[in-house]
PDB file of C-alpha atoms in Angstrom:
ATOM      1  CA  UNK Y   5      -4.870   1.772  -9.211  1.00  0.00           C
ATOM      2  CA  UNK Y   6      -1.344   0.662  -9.577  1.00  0.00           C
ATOM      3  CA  UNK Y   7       1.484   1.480  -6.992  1.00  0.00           C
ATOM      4  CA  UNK Y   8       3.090   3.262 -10.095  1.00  0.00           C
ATOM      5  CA  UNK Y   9       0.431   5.631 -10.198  1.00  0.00           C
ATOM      6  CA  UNK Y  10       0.920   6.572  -6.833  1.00  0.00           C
ATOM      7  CA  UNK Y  11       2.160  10.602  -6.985  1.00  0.00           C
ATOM      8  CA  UNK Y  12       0.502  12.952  -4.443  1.00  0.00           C
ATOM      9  CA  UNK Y  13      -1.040  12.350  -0.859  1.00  0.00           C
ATOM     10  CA  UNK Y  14      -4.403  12.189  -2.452  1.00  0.00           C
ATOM     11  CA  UNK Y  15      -3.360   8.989  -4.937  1.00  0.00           C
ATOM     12  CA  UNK Y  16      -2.021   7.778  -1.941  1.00  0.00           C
ATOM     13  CA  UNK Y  17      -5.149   7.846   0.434  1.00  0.00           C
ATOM     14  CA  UNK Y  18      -7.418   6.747  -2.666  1.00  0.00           C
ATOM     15  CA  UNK Y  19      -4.632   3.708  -3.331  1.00  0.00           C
ATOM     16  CA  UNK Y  20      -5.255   2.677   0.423  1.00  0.00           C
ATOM     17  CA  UNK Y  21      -9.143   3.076  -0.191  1.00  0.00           C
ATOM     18  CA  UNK Y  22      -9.190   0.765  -2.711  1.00  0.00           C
ATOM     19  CA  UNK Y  23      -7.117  -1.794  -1.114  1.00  0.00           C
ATOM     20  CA  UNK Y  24      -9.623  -1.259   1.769  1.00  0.00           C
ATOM     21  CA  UNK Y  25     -12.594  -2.249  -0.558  1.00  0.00           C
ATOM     22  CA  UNK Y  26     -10.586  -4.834  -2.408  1.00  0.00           C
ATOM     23  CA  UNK Y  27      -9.951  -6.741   1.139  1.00  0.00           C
ATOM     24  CA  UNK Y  28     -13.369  -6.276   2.009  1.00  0.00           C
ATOM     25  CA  UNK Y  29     -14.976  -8.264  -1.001  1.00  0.00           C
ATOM     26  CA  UNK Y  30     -11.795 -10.118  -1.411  1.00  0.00           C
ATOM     27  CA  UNK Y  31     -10.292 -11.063   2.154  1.00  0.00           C
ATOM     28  CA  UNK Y  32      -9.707 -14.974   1.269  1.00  0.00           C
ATOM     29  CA  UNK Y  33      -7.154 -13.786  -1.899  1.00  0.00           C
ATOM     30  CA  UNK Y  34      -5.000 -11.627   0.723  1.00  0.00           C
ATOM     31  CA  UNK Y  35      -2.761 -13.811   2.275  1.00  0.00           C
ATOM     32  CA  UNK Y  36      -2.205 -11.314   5.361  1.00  0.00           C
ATOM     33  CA  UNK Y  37      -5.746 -10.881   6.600  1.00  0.00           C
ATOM     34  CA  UNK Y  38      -4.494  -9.789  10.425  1.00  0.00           C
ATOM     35  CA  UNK Y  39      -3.558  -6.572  11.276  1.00  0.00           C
ATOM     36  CA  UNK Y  40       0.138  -7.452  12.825  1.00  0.00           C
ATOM     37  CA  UNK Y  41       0.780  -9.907   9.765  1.00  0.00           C
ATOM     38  CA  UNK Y  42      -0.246  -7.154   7.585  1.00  0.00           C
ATOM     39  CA  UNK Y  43       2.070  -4.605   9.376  1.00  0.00           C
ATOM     40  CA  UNK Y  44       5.110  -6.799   9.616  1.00  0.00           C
ATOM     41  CA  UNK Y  45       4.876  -7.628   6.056  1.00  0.00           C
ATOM     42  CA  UNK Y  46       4.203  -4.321   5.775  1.00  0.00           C
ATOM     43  CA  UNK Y  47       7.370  -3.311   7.347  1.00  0.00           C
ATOM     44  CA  UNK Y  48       9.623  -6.027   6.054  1.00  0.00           C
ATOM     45  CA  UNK Y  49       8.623  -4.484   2.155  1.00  0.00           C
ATOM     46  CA  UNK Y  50       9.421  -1.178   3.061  1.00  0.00           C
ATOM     47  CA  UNK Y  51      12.759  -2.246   4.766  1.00  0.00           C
ATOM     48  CA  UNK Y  52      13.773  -3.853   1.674  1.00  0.00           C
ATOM     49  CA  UNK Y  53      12.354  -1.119  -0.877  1.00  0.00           C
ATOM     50  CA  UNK Y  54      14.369   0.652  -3.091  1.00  0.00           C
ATOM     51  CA  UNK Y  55      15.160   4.118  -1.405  1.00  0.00           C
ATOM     52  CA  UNK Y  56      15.849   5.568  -4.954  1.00  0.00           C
ATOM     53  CA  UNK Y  57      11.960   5.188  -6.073  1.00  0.00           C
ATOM     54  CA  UNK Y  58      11.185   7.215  -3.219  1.00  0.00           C
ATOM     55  CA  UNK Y  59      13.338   9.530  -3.906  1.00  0.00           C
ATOM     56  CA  UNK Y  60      11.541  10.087  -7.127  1.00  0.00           C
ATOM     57  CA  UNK Y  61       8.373  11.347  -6.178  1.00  0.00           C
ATOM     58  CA  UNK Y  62       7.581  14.577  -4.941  1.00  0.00           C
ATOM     59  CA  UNK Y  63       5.722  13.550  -1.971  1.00  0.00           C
ATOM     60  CA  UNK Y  64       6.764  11.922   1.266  1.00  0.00           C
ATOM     61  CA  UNK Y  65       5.458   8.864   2.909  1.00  0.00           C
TER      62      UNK Y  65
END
């Protein structure tokens, strides 16, 4: 699933179960494979995110 197809809280929870799986079988592609580098990158994307995509979709994060 892309992030663009991202448009209710359920795409949402099934985008984060994927990425779950995908680090799972896939943990040496991730570059952030620790839980406080994953949340400060985490945080540092959504600081610098476009507010106006957000704005677009119905739902709220």
């Amino acid at each position: 699933m892309d992030t663009d197809q991202v448009k209710s809280k359920q795409d949402a929870i099934r985008f984060i179960q994927e990425l779950i799986i995908d680090f799972i079988e896939n943990k040496e592609a991730w570059e952030n494979i620790e839980l406080p580098d994953y949340l400060e990158s985490m945080q540092a994307w959504l600081a610098d995110f476009d507010d106006a995509v957000l704005d677009a979709n119905k739902w709220e994060l």
